[in-house]
Short mmCIF file of C-alpha atoms in Angstrom, two decimals:
data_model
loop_
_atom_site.label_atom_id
_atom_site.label_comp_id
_atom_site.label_asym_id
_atom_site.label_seq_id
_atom_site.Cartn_x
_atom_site.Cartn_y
_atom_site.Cartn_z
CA UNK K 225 -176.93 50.10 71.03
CA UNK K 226 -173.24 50.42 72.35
CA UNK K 227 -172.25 53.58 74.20
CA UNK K 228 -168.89 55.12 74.08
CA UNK K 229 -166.42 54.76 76.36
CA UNK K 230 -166.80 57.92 78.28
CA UNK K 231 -170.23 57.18 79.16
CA UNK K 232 -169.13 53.85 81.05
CA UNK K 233 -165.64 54.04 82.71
CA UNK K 234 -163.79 51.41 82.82
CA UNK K 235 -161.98 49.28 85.50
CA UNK K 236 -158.07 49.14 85.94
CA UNK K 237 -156.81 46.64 84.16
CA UNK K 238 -156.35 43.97 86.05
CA UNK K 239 -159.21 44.11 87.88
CA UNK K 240 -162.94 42.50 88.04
CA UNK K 241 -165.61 44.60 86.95
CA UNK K 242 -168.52 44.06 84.63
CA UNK K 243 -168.96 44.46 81.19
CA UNK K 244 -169.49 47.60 79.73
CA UNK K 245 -172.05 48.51 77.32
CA UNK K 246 -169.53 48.86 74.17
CA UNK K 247 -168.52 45.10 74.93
CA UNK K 248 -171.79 43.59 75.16
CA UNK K 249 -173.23 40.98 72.11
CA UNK K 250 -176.11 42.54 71.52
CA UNK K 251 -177.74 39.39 70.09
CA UNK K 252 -177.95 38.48 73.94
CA UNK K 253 -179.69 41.27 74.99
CA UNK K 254 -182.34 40.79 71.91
CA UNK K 255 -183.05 37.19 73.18
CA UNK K 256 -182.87 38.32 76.83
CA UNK K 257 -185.55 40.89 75.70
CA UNK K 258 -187.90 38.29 73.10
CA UNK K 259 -187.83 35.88 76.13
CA UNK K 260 -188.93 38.82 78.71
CA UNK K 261 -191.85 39.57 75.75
CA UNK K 262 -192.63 35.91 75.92
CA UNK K 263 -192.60 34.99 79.55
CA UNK K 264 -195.23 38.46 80.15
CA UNK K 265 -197.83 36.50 77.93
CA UNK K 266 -197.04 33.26 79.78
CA UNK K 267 -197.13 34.97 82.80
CA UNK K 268 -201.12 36.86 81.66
CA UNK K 269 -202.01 33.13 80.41
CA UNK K 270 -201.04 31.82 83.43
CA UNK K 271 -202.16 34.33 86.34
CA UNK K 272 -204.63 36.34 85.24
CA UNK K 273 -206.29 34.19 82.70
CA UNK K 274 -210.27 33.66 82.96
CA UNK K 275 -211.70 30.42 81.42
CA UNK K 276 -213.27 30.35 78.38
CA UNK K 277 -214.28 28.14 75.48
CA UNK K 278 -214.52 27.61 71.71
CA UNK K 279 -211.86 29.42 69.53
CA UNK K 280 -210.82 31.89 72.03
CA UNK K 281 -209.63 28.85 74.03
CA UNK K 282 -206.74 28.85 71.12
CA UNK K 283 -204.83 31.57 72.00
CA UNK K 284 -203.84 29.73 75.84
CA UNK K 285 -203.30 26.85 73.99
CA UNK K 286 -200.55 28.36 71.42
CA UNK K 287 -199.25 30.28 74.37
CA UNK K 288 -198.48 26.84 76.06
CA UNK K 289 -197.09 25.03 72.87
CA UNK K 290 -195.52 27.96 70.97
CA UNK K 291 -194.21 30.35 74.10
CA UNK K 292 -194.48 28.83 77.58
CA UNK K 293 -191.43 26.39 78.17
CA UNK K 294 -189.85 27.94 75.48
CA UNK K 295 -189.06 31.19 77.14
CA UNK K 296 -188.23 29.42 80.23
CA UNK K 297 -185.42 27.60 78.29
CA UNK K 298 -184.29 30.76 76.68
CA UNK K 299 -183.80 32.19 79.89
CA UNK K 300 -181.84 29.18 81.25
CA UNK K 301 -179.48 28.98 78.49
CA UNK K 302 -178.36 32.67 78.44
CA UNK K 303 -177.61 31.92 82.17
CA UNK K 304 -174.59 29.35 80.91
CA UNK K 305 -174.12 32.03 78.60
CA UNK K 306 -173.86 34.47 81.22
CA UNK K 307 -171.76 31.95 82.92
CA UNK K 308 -169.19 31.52 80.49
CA UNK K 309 -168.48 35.49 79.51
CA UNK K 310 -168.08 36.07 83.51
CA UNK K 311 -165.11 33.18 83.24
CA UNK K 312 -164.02 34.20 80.00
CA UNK K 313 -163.61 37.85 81.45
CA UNK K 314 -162.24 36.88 84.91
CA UNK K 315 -160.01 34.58 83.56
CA UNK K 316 -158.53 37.10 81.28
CA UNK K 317 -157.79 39.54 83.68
CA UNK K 318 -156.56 36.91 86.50
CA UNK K 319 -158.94 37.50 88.32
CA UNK K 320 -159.84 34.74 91.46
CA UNK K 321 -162.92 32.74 89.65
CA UNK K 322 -164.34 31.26 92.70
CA UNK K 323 -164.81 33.66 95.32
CA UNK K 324 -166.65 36.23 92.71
CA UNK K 325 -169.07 33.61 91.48
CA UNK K 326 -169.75 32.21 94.51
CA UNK K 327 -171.07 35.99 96.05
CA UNK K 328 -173.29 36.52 92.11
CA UNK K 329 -174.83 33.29 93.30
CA UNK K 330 -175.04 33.43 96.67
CA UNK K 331 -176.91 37.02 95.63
CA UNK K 332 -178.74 35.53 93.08
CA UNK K 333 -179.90 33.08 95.97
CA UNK K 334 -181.31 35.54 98.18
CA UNK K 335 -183.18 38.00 95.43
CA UNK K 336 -184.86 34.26 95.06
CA UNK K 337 -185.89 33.17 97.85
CA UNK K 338 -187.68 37.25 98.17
CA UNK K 339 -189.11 36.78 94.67
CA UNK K 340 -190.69 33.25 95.56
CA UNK K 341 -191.66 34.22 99.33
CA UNK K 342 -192.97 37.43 98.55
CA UNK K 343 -194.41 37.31 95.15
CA UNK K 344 -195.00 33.74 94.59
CA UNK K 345 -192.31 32.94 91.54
CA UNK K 346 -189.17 30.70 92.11
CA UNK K 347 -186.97 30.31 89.58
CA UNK K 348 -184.10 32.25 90.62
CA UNK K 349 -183.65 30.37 93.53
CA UNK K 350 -183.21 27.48 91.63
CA UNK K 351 -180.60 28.76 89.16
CA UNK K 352 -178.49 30.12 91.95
CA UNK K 353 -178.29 26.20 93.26
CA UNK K 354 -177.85 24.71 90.01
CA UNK K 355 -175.52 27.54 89.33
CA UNK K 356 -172.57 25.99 91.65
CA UNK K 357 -172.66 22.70 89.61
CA UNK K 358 -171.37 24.90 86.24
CA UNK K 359 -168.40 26.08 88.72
CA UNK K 360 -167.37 22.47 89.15
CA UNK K 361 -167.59 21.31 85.79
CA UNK K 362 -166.17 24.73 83.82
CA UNK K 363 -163.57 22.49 82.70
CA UNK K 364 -164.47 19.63 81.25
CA UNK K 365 -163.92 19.10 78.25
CA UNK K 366 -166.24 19.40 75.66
CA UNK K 367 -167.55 15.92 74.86
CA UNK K 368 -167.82 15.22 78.51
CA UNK K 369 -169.94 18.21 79.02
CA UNK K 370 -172.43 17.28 76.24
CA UNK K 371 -172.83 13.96 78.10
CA UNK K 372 -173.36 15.17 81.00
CA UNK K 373 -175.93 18.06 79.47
CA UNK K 374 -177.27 14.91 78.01
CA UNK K 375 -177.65 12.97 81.56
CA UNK K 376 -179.51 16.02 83.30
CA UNK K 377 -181.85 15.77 80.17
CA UNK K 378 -182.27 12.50 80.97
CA UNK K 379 -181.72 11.59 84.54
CA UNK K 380 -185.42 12.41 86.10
CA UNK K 381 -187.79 11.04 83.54
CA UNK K 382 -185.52 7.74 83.56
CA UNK K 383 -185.42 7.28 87.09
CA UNK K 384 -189.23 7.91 87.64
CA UNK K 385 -189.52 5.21 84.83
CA UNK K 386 -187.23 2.66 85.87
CA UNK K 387 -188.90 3.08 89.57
CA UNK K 388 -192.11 3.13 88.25
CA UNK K 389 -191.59 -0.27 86.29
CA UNK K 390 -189.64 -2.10 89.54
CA UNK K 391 -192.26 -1.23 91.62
CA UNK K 392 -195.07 -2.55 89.20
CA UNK K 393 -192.69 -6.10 88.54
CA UNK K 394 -192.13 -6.23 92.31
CA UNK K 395 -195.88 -5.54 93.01
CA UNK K 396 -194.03 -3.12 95.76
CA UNK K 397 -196.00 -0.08 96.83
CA UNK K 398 -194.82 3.21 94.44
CA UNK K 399 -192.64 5.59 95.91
CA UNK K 400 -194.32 8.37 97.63
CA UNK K 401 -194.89 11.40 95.33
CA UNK K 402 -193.90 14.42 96.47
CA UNK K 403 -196.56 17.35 97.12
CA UNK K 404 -198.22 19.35 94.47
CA UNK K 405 -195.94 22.64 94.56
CA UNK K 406 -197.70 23.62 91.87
CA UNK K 407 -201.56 23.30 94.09
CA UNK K 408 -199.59 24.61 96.90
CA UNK K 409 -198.43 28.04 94.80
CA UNK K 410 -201.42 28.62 93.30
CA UNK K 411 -203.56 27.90 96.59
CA UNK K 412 -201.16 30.81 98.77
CA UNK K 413 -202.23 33.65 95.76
CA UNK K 414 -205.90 32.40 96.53
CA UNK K 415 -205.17 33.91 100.31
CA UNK K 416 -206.80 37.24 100.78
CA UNK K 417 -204.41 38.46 102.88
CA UNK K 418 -200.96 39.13 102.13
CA UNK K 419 -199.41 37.64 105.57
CA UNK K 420 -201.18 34.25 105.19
CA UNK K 421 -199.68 34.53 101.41
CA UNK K 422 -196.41 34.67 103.04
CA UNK K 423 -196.38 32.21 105.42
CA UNK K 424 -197.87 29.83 102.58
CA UNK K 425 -195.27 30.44 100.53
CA UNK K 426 -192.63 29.95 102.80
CA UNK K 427 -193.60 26.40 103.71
CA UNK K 428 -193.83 26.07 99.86
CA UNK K 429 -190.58 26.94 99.43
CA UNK K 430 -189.29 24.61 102.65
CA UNK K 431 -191.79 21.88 100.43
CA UNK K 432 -189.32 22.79 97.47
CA UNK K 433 -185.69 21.98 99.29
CA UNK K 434 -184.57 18.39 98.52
CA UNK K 435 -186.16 15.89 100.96
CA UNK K 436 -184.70 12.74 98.91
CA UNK K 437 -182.29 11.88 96.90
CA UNK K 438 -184.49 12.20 93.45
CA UNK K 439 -184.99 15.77 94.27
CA UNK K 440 -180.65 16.60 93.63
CA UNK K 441 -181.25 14.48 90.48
CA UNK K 442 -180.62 17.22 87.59
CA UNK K 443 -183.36 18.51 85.35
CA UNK K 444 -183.46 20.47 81.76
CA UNK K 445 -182.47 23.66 83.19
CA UNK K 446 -179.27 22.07 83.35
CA UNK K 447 -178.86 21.08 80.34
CA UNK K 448 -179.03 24.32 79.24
CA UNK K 449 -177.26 25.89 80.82
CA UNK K 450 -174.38 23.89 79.69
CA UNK K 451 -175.25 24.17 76.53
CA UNK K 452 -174.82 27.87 76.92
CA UNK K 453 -171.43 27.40 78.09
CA UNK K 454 -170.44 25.73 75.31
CA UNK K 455 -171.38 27.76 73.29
CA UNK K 456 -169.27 30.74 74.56
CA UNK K 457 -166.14 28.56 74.81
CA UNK K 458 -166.56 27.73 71.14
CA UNK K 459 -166.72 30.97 69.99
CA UNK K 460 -170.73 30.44 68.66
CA UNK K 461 -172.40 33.61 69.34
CA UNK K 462 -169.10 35.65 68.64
CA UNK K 463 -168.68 34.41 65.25
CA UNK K 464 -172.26 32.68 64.00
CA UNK K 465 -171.44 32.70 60.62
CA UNK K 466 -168.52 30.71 60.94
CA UNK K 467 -170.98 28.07 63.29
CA UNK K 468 -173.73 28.46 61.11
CA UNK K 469 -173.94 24.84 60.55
CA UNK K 470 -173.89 23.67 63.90
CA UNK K 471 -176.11 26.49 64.68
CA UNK K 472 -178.70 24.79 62.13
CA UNK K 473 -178.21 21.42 63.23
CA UNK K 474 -179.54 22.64 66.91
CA UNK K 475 -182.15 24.32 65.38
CA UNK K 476 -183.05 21.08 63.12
CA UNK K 477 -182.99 19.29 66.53
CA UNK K 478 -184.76 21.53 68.39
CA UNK K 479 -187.38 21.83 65.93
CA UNK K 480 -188.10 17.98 65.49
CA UNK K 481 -188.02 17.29 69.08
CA UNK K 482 -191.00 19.37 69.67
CA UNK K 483 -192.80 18.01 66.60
CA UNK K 484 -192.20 14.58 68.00
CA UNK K 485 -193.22 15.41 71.33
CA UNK K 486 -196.55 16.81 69.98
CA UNK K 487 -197.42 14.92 66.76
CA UNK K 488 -195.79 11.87 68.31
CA UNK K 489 -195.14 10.72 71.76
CA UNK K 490 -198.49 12.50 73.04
CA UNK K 491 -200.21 10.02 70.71
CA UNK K 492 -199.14 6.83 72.07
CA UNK K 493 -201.16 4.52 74.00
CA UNK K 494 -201.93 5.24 77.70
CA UNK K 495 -199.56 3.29 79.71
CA UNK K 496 -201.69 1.74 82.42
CA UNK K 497 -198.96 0.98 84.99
CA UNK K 498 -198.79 3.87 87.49
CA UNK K 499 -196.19 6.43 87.23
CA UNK K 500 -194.90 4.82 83.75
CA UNK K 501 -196.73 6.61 81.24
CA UNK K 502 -195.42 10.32 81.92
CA UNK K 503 -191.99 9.55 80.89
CA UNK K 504 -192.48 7.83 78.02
CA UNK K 505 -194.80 10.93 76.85
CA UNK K 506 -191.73 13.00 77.99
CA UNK K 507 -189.37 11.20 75.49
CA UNK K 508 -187.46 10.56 78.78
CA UNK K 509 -185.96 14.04 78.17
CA UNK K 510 -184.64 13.78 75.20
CA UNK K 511 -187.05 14.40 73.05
CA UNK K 512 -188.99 17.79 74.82
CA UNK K 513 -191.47 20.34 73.31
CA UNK K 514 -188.65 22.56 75.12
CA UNK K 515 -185.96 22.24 72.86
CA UNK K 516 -187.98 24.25 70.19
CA UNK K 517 -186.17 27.56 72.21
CA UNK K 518 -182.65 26.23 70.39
CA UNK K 519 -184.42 27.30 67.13
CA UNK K 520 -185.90 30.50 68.49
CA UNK K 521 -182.20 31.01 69.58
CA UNK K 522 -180.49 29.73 66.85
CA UNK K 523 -182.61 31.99 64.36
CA UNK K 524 -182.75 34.97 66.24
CA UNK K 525 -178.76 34.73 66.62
CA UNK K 526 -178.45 33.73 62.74
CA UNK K 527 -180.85 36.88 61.54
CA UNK K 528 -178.42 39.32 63.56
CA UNK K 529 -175.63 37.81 62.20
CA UNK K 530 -176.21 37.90 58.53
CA UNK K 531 -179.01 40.88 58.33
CA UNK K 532 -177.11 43.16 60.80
CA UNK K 533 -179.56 46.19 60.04
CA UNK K 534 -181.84 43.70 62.40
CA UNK K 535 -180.01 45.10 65.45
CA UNK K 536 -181.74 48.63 65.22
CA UNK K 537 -185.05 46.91 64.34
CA UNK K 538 -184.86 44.79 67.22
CA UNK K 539 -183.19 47.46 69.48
CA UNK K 540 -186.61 47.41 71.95
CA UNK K 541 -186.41 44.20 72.79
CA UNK K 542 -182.45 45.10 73.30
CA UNK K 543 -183.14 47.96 75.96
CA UNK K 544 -185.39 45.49 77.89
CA UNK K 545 -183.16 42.88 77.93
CA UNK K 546 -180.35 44.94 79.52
CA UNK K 547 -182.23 45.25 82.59
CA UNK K 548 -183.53 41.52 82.36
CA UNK K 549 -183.50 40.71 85.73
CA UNK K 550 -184.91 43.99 86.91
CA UNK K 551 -187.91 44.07 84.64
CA UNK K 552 -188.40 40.07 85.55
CA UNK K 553 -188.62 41.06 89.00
CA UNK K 554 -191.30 44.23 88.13
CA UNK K 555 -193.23 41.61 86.33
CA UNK K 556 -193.17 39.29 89.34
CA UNK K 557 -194.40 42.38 91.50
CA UNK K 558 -197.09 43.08 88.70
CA UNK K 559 -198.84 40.37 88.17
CA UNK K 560 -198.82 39.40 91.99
CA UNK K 561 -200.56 42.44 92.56
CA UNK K 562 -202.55 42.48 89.93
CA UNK K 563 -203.82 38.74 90.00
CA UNK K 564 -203.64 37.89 93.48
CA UNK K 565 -206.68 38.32 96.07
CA UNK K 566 -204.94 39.48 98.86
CA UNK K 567 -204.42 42.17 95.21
CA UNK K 568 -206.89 43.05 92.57
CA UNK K 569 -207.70 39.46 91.36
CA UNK K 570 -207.58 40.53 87.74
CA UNK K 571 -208.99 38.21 85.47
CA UNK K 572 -209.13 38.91 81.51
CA UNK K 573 -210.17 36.76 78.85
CA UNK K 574 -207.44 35.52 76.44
CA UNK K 575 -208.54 38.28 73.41
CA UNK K 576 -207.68 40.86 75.86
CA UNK K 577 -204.14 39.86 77.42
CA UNK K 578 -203.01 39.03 73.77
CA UNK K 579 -203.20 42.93 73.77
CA UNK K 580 -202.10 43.76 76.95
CA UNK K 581 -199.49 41.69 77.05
CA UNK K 582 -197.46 43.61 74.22
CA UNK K 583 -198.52 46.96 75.88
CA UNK K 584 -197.19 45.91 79.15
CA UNK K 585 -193.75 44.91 77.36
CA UNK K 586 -193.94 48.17 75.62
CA UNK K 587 -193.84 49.66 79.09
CA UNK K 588 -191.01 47.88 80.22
CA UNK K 589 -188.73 48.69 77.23
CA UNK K 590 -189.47 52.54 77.41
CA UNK K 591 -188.92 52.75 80.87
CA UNK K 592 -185.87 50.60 80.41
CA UNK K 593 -184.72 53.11 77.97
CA UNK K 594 -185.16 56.09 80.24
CA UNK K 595 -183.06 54.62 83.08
CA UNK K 596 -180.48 53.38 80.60
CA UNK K 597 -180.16 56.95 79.51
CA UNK K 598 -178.57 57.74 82.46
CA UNK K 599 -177.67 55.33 84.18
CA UNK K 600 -175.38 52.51 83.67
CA UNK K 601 -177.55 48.79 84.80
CA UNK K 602 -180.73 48.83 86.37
CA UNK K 603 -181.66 49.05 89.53
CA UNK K 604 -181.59 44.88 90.55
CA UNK K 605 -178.57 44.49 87.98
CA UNK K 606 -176.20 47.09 89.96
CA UNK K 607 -177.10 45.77 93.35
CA UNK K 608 -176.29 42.21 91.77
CA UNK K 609 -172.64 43.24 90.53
CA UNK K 610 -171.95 45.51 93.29
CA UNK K 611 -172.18 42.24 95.63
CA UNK K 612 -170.72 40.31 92.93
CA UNK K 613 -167.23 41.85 93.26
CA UNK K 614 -167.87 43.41 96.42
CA UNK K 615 -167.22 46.59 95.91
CA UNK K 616 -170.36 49.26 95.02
CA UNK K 617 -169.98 49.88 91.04
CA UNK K 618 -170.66 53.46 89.71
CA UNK K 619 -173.92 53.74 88.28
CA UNK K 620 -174.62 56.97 86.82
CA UNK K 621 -173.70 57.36 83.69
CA UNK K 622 -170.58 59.95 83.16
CA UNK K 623 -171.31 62.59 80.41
CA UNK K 624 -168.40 63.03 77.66
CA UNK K 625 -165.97 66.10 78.04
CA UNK K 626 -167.09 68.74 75.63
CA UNK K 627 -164.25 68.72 73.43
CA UNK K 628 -164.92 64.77 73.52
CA UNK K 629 -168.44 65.43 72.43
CA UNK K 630 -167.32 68.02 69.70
CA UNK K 631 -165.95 66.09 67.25
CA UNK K 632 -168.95 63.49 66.76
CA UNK K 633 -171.10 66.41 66.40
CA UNK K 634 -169.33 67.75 63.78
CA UNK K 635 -169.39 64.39 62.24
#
């Protein structure tokens, strides 16, 4: 997977730059890329699905219990994780923290707001916002980090509970719920034409800014991505076997919470008072179906570690992964086109995405794999650094010297 060093040059010492390939953890990529396979079923299930019944009906049903928020969390932690090895790098080389994060985000802002506007999927916007709060809290310390991971967890299934319960001992009138973003997205790819698309989207995403003060209250994405950054600072994914324990114990967690939240919480009585019943079922955000991703983490991490041959084995989902946020945004542009009506309006039955869905990944990775050849990021990943330290970063990959090259041929 690494290249040598003459295929990437480096940066002066001293100075901000990216990483290059030959200092990458590799196990990142891998999850980057299982996550990208995931989120392209989610993303057939949830687009371009057409109804059906009887056993087929299984195969959405494991994609929403097994994949869905699963990949989603995946995606949020390696953004701590992405986070942290940006500090750890900058601060090594004394390099001015703030400023540089502040353009990746600011960046990472506006590719956003064009993915959700223009192809009707928004959460880069919303990791660019909840981005800045990581900036403030890089240095906590530890313990006070996992509280607070623990309070984002918490902090919207609680309130809506606590409100929901005052308002019902008050006999007050509930507080207003916000609109259906959800109705609203899915409504603007109904549009046949793509202007009326736009325009519906952009009042969607106006919809989506904080209106109230429950809509700055912090959610699970949070949570992970702090958990992400603690893992980098404590040296988890650069040494697993020494954190193989703790590694387990997340993955024991993460396991049981989504057993609980299935076999468990979904069972309980209907709660009759309005607006109380959701967050019970949600195990007020402790307990979520989500946190099954820690043991999809934890045991893709683990497997790397101790059955290093996996690397090679896994290398496809590698290559994709390396261009994650490129091929995320070609699967945005995809399945808008494809499912859309102002598109094709694609609609396939659950027997047939479960096929085209690895296909489609297939795709990705080759074509990943062909740019990567000779070049150094792809094409969305270059732009993003090149603002990110302001200053456009060399792209094409520089072919070794001949006498460099000589000697590994011989070998």
């Amino acid at each position: 997977m690494s290249t040598s060093s003459a295929s990437a040059p480096r940066a002066a010492v001293g100075a901000p730059a990216p990483i290059d390939s030959d200092e990458r953890l590799h196990s990142l990529d891998v999850l980057r890329g299982l996550a990208l396979a995931g989120m392209i079923l989610v993303h057939f299930h949830q687009r371009l699905e057409r109804p059906v019944t009887g056993a087929e009906d299984l195969i959405g049903w494991g994609v929403w219990i097994f994949v869905e928020q699963k990949a989603w969390g995946t995606f949020a932690f390696l953004f701590g994780v992405g986070f942290a090895v940006l500090l750890r790098r900058l601060e090594s080389r004394g390099a001015a923290v703030t400023p540089i994060y502040l353009r990746r985000l600011a960046a990472l802002a506006v590719i956003g707001i064009v993915a959700q506007v223009g192809l009707g999927f928004s959460i880069l916007f919303e990791y660019a916002c909840w981005g800045l709060v990581l900036l403030l809290v890089r240095k906590w310390p530890t313990r006070r980090l996992l509280v607070f991971a623990l309070v984002a967890a918490c902090a919207r299934p609680m309130v809506a509970e606590a409100s929901a319960l005052y308002a019902w001992w008050t006999t007050a009138a509930a507080s207003p719920v916000g609109p259906n973003l959800w109705a609203m997205e899915h409504d603007a790819a109904l549009l046949h034409h793509y202007s009326a698309a736009l325009a519906a989207r952009w009042s969607l995403f106006v919809a989506g800014l904080p209106h109230r003060w429950r809509d700055v209250l912090p959610a699970s994405n949070l949570t992970l991505f702090i958990v992400g950054l603690l893992a980098v600072r404590r040296g988890v994914l650069d040494d697993p076997k020494r954190h193989a324990r703790l590694i387990v114990g997340w993955m024991t967690f993460g396991a049981l919470s989504w057993a609980i939240s299935w076999t468990v919480l979904r069972a309980l009585p209907e709660i009759t008072i309005e607006g109380a019943d959701w967050p019970i079922k949600f195990g007020l955000g402790l307990l979520q179906d989500q946190w099954l991703c820690f043991a999809y983490i934890g045991g893709v991490v683990l497997l790397l570690a101790y059955r290093p041959q996996w690397t090679e084995r896994l290398r496809v989902f590698a290559e994709a992964g390396r261009m994650g946020l490129t091929n995320y945004l070609l699967q945005a542009l995809v399945f808008d086109v494809m499912g859309s009506s102002y598109g094709f309006g694609i609609r396939l039955r659950p027997y047939a995405y479960l096929l085209a869905a690895p296909a489609m990944f297939v795709a990705q990775a080759a074509l990943s794999r062909a740019w990567l050849a000779r070049y150094r990021y792809g094409p969305a990943e270059w732009m993003w650094r090149s603002i990110t330290y302001a200053r456009v970063q060399p792209l094409r990959r520089v072919a070794p010297l001949p006498e460099q090259a000589a000697p590994a041929a011989a070998g």
